[in-house]
Structure formats: C-alpha cells, structure tokens
GROMACS .gro file of C-alpha atoms in nm:
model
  431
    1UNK     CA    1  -2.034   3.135   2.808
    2UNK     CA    2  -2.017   2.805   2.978
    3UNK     CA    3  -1.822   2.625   2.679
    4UNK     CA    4  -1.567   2.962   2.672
    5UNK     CA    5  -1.452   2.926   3.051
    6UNK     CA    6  -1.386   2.536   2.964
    7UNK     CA    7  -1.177   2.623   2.664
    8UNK     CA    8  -1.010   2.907   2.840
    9UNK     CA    9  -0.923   2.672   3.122
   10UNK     CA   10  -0.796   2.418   2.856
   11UNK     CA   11  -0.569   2.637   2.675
   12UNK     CA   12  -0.420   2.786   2.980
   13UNK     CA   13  -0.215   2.674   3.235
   14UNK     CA   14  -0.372   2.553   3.567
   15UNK     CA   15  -0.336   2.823   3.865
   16UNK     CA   16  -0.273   2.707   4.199
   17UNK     CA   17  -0.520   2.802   4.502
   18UNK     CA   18  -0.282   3.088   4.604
   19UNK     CA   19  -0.271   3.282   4.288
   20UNK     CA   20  -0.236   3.658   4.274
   21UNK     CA   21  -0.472   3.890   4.141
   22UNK     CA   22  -0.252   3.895   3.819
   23UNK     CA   23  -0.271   3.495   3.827
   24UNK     CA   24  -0.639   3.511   3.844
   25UNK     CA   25  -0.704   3.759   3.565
   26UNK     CA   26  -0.473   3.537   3.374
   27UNK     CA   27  -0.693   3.255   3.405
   28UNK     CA   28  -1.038   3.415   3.402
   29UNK     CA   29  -0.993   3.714   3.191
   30UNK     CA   30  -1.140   3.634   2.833
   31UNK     CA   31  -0.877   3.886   2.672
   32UNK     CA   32  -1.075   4.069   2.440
   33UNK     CA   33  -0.917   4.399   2.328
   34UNK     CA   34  -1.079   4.727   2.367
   35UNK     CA   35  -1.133   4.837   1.998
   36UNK     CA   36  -1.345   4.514   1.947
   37UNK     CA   37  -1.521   4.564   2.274
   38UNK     CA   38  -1.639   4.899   2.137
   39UNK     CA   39  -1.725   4.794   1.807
   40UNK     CA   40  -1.916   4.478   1.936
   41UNK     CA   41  -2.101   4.714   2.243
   42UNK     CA   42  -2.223   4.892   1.959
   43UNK     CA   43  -2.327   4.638   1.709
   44UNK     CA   44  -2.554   4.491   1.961
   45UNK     CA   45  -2.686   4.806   2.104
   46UNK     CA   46  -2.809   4.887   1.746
   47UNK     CA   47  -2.933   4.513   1.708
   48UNK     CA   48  -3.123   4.554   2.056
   49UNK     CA   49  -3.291   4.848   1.919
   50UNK     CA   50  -3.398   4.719   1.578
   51UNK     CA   51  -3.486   4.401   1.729
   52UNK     CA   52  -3.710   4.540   2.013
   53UNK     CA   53  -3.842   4.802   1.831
   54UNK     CA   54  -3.925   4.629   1.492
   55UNK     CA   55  -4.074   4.331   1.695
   56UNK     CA   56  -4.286   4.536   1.887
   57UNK     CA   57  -4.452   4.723   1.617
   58UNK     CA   58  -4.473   4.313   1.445
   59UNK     CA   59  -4.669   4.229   1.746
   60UNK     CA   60  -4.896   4.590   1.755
   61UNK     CA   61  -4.993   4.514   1.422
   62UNK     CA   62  -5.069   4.181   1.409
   63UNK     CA   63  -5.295   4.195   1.707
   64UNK     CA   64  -5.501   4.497   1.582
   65UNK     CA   65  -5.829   4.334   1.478
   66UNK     CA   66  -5.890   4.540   1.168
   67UNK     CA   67  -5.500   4.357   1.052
   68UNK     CA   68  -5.592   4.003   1.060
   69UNK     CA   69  -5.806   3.958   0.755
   70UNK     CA   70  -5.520   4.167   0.563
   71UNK     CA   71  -5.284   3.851   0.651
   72UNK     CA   72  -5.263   3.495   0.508
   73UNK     CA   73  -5.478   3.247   0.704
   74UNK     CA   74  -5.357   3.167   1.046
   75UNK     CA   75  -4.980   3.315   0.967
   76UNK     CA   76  -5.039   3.604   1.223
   77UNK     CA   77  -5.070   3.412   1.498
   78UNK     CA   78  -4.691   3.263   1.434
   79UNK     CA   79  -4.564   3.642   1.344
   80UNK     CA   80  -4.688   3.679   1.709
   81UNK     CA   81  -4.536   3.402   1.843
   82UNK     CA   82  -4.176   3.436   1.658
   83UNK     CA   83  -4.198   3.794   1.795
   84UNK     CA   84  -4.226   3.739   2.065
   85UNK     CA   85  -3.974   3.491   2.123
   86UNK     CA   86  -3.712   3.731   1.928
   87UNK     CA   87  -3.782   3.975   2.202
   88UNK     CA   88  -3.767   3.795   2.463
   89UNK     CA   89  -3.396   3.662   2.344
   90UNK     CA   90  -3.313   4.054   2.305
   91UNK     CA   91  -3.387   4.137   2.640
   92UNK     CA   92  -3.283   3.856   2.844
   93UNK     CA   93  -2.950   3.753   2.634
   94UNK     CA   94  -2.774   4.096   2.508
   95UNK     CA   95  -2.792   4.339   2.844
   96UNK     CA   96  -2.620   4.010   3.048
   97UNK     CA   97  -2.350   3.912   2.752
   98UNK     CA   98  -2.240   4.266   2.715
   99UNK     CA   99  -2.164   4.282   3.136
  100UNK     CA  100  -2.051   3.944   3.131
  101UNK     CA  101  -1.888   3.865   2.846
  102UNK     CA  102  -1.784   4.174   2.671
  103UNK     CA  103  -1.667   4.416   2.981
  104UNK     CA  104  -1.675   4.211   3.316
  105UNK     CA  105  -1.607   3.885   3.256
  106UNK     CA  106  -1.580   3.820   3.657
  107UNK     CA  107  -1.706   3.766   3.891
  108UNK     CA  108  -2.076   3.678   3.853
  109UNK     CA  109  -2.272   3.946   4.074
  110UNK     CA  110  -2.636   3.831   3.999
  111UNK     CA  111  -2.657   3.513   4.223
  112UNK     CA  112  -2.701   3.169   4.100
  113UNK     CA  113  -3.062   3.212   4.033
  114UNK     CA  114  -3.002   3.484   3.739
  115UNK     CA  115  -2.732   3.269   3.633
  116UNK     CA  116  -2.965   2.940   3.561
  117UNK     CA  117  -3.259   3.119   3.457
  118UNK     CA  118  -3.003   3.319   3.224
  119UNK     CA  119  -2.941   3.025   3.006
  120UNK     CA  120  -3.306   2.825   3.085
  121UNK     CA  121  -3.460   3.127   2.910
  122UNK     CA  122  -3.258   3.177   2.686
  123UNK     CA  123  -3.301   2.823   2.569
  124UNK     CA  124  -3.684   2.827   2.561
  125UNK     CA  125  -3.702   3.119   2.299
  126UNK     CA  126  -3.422   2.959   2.087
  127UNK     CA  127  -3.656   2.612   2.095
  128UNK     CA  128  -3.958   2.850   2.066
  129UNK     CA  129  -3.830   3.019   1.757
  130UNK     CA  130  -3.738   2.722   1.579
  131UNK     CA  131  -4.057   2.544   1.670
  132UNK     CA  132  -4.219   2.814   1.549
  133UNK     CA  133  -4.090   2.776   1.190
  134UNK     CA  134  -4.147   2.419   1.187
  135UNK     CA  135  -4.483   2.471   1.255
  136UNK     CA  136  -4.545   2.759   0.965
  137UNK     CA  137  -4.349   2.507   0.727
  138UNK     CA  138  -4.603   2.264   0.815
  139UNK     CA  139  -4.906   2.466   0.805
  140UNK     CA  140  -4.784   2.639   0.467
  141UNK     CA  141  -4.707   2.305   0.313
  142UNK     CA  142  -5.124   2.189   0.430
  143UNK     CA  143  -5.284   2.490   0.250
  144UNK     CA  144  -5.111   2.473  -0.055
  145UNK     CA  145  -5.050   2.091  -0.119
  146UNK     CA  146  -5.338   2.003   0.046
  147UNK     CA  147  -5.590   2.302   0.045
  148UNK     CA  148  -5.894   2.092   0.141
  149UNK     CA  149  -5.726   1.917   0.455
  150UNK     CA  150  -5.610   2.282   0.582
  151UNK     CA  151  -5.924   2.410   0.578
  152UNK     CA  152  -6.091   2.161   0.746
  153UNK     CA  153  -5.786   2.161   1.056
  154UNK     CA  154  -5.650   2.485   1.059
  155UNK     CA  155  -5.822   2.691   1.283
  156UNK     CA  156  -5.791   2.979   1.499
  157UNK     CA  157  -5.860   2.736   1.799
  158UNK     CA  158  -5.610   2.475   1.684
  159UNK     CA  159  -5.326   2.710   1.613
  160UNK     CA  160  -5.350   2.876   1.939
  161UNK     CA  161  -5.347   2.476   2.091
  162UNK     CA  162  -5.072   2.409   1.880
  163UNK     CA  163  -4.850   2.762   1.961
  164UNK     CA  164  -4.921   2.680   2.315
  165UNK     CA  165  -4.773   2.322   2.267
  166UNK     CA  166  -4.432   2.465   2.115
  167UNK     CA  167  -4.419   2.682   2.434
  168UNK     CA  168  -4.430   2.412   2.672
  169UNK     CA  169  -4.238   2.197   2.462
  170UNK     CA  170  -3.950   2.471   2.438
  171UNK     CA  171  -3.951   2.478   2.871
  172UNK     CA  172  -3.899   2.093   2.877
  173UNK     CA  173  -3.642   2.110   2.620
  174UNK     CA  174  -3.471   2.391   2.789
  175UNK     CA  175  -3.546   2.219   3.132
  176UNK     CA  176  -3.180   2.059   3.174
  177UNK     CA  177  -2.996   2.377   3.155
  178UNK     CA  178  -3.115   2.502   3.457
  179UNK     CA  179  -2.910   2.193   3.643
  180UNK     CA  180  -2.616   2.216   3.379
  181UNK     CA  181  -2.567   2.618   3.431
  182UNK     CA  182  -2.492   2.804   3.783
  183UNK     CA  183  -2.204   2.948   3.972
  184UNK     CA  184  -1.911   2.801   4.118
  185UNK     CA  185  -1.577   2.963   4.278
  186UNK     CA  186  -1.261   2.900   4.017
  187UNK     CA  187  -1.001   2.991   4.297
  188UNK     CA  188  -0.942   2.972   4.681
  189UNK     CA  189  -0.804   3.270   4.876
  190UNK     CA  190  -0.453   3.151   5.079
  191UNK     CA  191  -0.662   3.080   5.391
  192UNK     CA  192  -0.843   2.790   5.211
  193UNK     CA  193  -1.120   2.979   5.182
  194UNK     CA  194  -1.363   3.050   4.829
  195UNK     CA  195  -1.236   3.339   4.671
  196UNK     CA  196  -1.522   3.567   4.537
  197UNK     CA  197  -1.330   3.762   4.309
  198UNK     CA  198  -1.319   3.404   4.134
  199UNK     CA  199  -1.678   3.342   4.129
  200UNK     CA  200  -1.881   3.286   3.759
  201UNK     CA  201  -2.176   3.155   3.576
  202UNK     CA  202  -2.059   2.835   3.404
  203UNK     CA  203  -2.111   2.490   3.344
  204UNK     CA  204  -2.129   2.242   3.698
  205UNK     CA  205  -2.101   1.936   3.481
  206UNK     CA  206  -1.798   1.764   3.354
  207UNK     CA  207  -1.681   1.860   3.044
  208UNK     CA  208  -1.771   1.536   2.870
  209UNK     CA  209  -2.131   1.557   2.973
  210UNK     CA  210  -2.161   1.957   2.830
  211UNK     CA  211  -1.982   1.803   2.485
  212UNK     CA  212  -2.287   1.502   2.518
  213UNK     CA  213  -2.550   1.799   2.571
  214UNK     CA  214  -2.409   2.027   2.323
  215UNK     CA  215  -2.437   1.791   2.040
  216UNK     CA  216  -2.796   1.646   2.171
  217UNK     CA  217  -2.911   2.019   2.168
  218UNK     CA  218  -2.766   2.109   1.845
  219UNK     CA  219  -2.884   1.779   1.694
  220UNK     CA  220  -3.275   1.876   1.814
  221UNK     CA  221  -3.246   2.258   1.775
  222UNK     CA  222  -3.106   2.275   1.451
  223UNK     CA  223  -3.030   1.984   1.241
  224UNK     CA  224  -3.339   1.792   1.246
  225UNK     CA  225  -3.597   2.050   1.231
  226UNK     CA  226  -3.365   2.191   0.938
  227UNK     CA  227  -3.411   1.876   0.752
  228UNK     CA  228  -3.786   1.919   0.810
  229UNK     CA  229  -3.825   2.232   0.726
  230UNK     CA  230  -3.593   2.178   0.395
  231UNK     CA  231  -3.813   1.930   0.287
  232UNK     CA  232  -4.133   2.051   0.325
  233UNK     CA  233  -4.043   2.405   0.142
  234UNK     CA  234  -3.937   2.185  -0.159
  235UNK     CA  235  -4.261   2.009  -0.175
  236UNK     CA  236  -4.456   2.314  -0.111
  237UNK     CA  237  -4.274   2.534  -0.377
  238UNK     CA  238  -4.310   2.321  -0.640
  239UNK     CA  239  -4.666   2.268  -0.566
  240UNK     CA  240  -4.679   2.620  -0.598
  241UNK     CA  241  -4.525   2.656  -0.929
  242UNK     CA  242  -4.755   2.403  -1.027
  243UNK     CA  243  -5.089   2.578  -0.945
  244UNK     CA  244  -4.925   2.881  -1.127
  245UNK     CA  245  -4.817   2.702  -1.438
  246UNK     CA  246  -5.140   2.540  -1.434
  247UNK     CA  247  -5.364   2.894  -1.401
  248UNK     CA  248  -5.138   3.034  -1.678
  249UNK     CA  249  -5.227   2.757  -1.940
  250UNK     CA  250  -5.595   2.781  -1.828
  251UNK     CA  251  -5.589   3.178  -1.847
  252UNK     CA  252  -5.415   3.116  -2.212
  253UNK     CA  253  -5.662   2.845  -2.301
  254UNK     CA  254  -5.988   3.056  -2.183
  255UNK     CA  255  -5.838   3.406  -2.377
  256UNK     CA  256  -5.932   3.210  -2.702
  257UNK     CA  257  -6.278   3.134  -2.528
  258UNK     CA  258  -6.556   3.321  -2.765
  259UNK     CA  259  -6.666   3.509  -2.384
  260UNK     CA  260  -6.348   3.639  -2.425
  261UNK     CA  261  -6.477   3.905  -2.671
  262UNK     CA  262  -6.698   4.011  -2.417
  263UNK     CA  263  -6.418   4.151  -2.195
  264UNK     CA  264  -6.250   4.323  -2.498
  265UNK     CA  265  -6.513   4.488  -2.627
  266UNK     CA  266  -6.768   4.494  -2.333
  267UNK     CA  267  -7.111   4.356  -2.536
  268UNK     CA  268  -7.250   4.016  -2.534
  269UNK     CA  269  -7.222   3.784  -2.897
  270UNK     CA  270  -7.439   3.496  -2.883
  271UNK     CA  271  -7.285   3.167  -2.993
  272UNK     CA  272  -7.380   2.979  -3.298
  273UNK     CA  273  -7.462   2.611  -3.238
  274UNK     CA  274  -7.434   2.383  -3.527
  275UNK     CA  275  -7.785   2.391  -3.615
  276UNK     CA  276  -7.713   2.734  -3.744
  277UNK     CA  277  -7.916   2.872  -3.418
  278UNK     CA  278  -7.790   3.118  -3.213
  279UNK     CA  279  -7.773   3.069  -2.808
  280UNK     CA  280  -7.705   3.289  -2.547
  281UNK     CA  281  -7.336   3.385  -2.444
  282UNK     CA  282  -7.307   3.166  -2.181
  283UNK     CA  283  -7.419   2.829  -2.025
  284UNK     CA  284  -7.408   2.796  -1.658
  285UNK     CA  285  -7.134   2.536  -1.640
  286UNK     CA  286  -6.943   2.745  -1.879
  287UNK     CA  287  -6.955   3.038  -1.611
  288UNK     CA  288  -6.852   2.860  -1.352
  289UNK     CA  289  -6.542   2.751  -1.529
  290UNK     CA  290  -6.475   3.137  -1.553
  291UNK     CA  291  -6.510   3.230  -1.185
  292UNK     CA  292  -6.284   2.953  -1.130
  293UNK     CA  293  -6.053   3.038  -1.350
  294UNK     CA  294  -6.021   3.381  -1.254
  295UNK     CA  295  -6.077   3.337  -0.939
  296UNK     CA  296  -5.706   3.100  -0.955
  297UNK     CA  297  -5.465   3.364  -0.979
  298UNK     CA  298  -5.588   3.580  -0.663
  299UNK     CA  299  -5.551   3.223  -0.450
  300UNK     CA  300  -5.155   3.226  -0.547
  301UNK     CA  301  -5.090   3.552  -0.519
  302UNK     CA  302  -5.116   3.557  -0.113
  303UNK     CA  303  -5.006   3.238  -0.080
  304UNK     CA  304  -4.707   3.340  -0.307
  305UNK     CA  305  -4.612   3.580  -0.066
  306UNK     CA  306  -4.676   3.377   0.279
  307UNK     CA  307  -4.399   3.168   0.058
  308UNK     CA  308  -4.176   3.426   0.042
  309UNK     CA  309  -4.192   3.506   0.391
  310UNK     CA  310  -4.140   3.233   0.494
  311UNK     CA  311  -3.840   3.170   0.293
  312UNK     CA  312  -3.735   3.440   0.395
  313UNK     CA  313  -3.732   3.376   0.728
  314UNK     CA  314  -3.532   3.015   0.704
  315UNK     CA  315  -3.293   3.159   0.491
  316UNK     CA  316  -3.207   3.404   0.735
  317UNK     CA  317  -3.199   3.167   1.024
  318UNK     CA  318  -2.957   2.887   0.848
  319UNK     CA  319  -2.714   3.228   0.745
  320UNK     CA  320  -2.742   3.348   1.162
  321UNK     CA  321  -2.778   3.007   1.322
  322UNK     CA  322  -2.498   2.791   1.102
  323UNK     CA  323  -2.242   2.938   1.230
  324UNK     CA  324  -2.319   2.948   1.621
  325UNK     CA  325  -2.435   2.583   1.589
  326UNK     CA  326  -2.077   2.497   1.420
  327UNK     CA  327  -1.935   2.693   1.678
  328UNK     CA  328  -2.057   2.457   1.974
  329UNK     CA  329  -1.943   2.172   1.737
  330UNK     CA  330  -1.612   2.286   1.699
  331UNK     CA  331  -1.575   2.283   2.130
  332UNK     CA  332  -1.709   1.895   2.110
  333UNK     CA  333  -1.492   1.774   1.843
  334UNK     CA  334  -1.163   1.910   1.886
  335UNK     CA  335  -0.991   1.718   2.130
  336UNK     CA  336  -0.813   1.891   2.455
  337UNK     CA  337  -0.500   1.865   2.372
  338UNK     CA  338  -0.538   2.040   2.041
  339UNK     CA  339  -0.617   2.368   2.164
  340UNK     CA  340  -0.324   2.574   2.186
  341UNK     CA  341  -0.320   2.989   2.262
  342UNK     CA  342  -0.387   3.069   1.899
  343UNK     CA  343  -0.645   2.805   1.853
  344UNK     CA  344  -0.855   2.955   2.178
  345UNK     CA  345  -0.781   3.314   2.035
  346UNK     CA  346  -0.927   3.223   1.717
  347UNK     CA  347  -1.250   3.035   1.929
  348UNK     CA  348  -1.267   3.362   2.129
  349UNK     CA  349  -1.297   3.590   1.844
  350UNK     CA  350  -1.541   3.311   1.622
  351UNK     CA  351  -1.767   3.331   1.955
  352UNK     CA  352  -1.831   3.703   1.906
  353UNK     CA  353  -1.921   3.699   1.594
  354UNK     CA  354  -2.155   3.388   1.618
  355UNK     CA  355  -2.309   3.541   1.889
  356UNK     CA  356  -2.330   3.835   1.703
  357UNK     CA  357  -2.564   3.645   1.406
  358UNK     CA  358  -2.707   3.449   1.667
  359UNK     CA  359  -2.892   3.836   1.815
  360UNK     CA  360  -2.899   3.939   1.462
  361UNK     CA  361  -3.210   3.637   1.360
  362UNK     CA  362  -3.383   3.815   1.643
  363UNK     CA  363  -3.363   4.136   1.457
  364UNK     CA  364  -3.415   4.092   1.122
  365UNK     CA  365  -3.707   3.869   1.100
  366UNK     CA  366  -3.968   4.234   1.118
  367UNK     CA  367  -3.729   4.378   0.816
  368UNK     CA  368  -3.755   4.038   0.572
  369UNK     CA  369  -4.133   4.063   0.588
  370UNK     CA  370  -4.110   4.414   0.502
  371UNK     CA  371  -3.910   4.332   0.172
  372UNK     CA  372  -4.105   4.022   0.026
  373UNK     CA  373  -4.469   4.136   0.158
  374UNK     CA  374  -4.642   4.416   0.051
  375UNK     CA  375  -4.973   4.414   0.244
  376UNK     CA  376  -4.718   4.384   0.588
  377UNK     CA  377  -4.537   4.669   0.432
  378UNK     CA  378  -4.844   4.851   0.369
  379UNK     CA  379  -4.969   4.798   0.737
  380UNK     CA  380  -4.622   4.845   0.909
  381UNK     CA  381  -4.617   5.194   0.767
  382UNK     CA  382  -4.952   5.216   0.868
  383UNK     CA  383  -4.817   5.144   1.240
  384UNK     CA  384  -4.568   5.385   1.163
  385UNK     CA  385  -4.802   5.672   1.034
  386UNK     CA  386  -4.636   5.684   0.722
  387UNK     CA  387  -4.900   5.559   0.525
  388UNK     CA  388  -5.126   5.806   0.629
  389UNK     CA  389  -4.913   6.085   0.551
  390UNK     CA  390  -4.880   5.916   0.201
  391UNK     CA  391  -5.306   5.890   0.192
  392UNK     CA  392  -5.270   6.282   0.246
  393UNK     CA  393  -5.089   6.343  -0.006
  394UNK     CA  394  -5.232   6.127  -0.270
  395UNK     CA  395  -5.554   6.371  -0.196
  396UNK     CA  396  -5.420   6.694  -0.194
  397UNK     CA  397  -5.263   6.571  -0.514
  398UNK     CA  398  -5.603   6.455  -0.633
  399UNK     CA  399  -5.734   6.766  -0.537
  400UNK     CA  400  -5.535   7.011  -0.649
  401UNK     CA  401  -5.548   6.834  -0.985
  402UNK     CA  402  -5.984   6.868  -0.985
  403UNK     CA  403  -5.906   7.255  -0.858
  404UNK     CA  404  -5.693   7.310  -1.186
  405UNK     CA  405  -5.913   7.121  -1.428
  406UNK     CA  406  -6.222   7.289  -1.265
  407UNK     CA  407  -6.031   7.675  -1.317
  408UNK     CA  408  -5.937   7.514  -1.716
  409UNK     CA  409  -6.305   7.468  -1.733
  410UNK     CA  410  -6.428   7.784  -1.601
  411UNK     CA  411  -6.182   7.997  -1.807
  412UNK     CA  412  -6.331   7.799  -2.121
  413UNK     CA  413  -6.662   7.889  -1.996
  414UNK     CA  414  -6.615   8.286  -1.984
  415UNK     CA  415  -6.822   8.511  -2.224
  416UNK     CA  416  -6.541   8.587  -2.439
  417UNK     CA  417  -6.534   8.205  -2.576
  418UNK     CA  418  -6.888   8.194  -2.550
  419UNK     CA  419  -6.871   8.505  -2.830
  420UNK     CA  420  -6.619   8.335  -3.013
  421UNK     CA  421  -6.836   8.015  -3.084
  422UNK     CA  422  -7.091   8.209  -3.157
  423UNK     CA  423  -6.953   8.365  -3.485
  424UNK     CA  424  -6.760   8.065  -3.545
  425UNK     CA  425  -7.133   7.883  -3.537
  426UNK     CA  426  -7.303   8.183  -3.798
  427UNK     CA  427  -6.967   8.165  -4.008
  428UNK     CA  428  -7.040   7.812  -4.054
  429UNK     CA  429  -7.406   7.857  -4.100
  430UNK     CA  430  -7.359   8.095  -4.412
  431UNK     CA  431  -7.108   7.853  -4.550
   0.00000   0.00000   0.00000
C-alpha cells in the first residue's frame, strides 16, 4: 500500500496545507469504483475461507500421528510449515487490505504499531513460504538423486532445525520493514496543525530508498530462490525418469527370467544346468535380484507423487507471485514523470488483481495436493468424514451382495432341487 500512496502522490497534483475536504479526498482517495469493490470484497472473502479452512484441515492432518507414515519422508513437516505460513498471510493481510485499501482508504485508525507489524508480518510468511519451497526442492532433489546421502541427513531432528532456521531467517529478512512502514500525516489543518483526517500507513523513507528495497526484496524473495528451485526440479525429474526407465527395462528383462513361470502359473520348475542336471528354482543371489527388482517400482511411485506435489506447488506460486513481483518492478522502473492519470489508473487496477493472486497462493496450495496425491486425498476426506461414509458403503454393498448370494444358495438348497437331482442321478444310473 506503501508504493500506491507514492504513485498516487506522483500522478496527482500536489495539495497545499489548507486543502478542503474535497482537496484531500482528491489526493488520498485511491478511486476505486463500487462494482469492483464488491466484486473484489467478495473474491477475497471466498479466498479467506478456502484458505483458512483448507489449511487448517492441512495442518489437522498432518499432525495426527497415525498420518505421518502415510506421507513421503519428512514432507509433512514442510506441509506444516507452508500451512501455516499461508494462514498466517490470510489472517493478518486480507481483513486490513479490505478496510484499508478496498473501502477506507483513510485515515489509518490502528496506530503506528498495527501499521509496522502489518507489513513486518506480512513479510515473514511471504519469506517463510518461499523458504519453505526451497527447502522441499532441496530435500526432494537429496532422496531421489542422492538416496543414500538423504537417508543418512534427513531426519526428523534436522528438519525441525532446519524449519526453525527459515523462520528466523524470514524475521531478519522482514526486519527492515518495520523501520520502512508506519504512519505519517499527508496534510496540515489551516492552523498549522497535523490534520488527522490525513493520517495513513505508508512508506517514511524517500522514494528512492523504497525503489532500492523493492528491487533488493524482489531480487531475494523471488528471483533467486526461483532460479534455485528451477534448477533443482530439472535435475531431480530427470533423475526420476531415469530410475523409472531403468525399473521398466529391468521388469522387461526379468519377465523373460525362467522364475517368471512361477508367477504365471504358480508351481516351481527347476532349472536345467548344462550338465543335463536339474537345480532348484532359485539361487540366493538370483532372489535377491527379484526383491530388488520388484521392490523398484513401489520406491518411485511415492516419490513420483512428492514430485508432483511439489510441482505443483511452484507452478502455482510463479502463476500467483509473477505478477505481484512485476508489479513492484513496474513502480521502480518507470520513471516519475511518466506516470500520467491513465498510467496510475491502470497501476491501481493491476494492484488488485496482483494482490488478488498474491492471497490466492495462500489458498490453493491444500487443493493442488488434493489433485496430484492420492494418499493426501484419501486422508483429507478422511478429515472430512467422507471417507468413512464411503467405508460404509463399500460394506453394506459387500454385504448385501453375501445376503443375496447366501438366499441364491439357500433357494438351490430347498427339497424340491434336492428331488430333482435325485431322479436326474437314477435317470442317469439306468442309462
């Protein structure tokens, strides 16, 4: 909101101290019209809802003890983390934007405190969400390119270490807002006096040090952790298709195997040696190139899908977080004297909906892991109840199928039949 006052005051003209009322909505009204206030009200209501509510079930499910072995490794422990860093975004960001921004856009009636710790924490779940990521990238890119490493230093212990270093991380990367951000009177009353009518949350710095902030933040935030996080899915994917091209040709290779007779036709043939002697089915080195081999195929398949989650996931925050992050770059790079009226209308309007992806990355992340996993599925509508109700079912299905083939028996066991077989046996007899 800081960056949208500046332009504002850039693309209209300056007010003297002894402005009107008219004078001052002039220069501090944001000019949104009412339709789109509506629309957007609504929009983030629903996104507030989705978002809480879908993260808070994430979070009740991943913690349930019984959960954890049902999920990849140490992946949980990030869900929780990314969770709860969505949330806390929700809360603090879309109840204060929709007063402030949307409807009231002055003055600032929470204090200078709630104005600073507005945009501090708002900062420290953005760095917190991105961290988090990075850190899955990197942890996804250990157990699958280099499954012996991850086991031996990914733990439970470390990951906790290592969520709780992205936390304090985020606060000292956050740290400067809470001296760029607070409140400040934009007008005087005719006495000379601070106008509060006038006062708002905004940037105290000039507006060359916000541009050098902006670009530092957006640089650290979003590019370079991008470029990580790019890079590492490349390697990893590939890996991936690797392991599964290999287990393919080794599953094609072993179906030619002479043990593979044993699984068609469920009997043991020995194998003839060349001495014409026959040995058993099997040597022990031979079996152990079996479990291997089919042991293969259920290691990719969960790490398949922790890749498609996480996929997911980045996909969905360069499509929400793109835009806001050119957004800020468009306010550094366009010079002041460029931005006319229609230029600032066209800023004012790109905001919103920026904004409006920015909330929705809180939101979606619980519905992405929904559509590419299928054991989160399967425990979300657990959480939900809806898998039960689908286990209930299934059995009174089950049942009521065993009830009817029990009464098809019973009616084939009556003495009628029993009469019937009987002549049909002595008819054949005589024959």
């Amino acid at each position: 909101m800081g960056e949208m006052w500046t332009v504002r005051n850039l693309s209209v003209p300056v007010v003297e101290s002894n402005s009107n009322t008219s004078d001052l909505s002039h220069q501090l009204d944001v000019g949104t019209d009412f339709s789109s206030k509506v629309f957007i009200t609504v929009f983030y209501i629903l996104i507030f809802l989705v978002g809480t509510i879908g993260n808070v079930l994430t979070m009740r499910l991943v913690l349930k003890k019984h959960n954890r072995h049902k999920l990849q490794g140490t992946v949980h422990y990030h869900l929780v983390s990314m969770a709860l860093s969505d949330i806390l975004i929700l809360l603090i960001s879309i109840p204060i934007e929709l007063y402030n921004f949307i409807w009231v856009h002055y003055p600032w009636i929470f204090g200078d405190t709630v104005c600073r710790s507005y945009y501090f924490l708002r900062d420290i779940c953005s760095y917190a969400t991105v961290l988090n990521i990075t850190s899955l990238s990197c942890e996804r890119y250990l157990a699958i390119c280099h499954p012996m490493t991850a086991k031996r230093i990914m733990s439970k212990m470390r990951t906790k270490k290592i969520l709780s270093v992205i936390w304090f991380s985020s606060v000292l990367f956050a740290m400067p807002m809470a001296f760029i951000m607070g409140v400040k009177y934009e007008n005087t009353t005719p006495e000379g006096e601070e106008d509060p009518s006038s006062l708002i949350c905004t940037n105290l710095v000039s507006t060359a040090t916000l541009k050098v902030f902006i670009q530092v933040n957006v640089f650290v935030s979003f590019l370079l952790p991008l470029a990580l996080i790019s890079c590492l899915n490349c390697v990893t994917v590939n890996q991936l298709e690797s392991l599964r091209s290999r287990c393919f040709l080794s599953l094609h290779s072993s179906s030619k195997a002479p043990w593979a007779s044993y699984r068609a036709h469920g009997s043991l043939k020995p194998i003839s040696s060349s001495s014409g002697v026959k040995k058993p089915f099997a040597s022990g080195a031979t079996f152990k190139s079996s479990l291997t081999v089919s042991s293969e195929p259920n290691r990719i398949q969960p790490l398949q899908h922790s890749i498609y989650m996480l996929r997911a996931v980045v996909i969905a925050y360069v499509v929400c977080w793109l835009p806001y992050h050119a957004r800020r770059l468009m306010f550094c790079y366009i010079p002041d004297d460029y931005w006319t009226g229609f230029l600032y209308t066209f800023y004012h309007y790109f905001y919103m909906l920026t904004n409006t992806l920015f909330y929705v990355s809180s939101a979606v992340n619980p519905i992405l892991y929904n559509m590419v996993s299928s054991s989160f599925r399967e425990l979300f509508l657990d959480t939900l109840g809806f898998s039960r109700q689908r286990k209930e079912q299934n059995l009174n299905a089950s049942l009521s199928v065993q009830t009817s083939l029990r009464s098809d028996t019973c009616s084939l066991n009556t003495p009628a039949n029993h009469r019937l077989a009987g002549r049909k046996e002595t008819a054949n007899g005589k024959m």
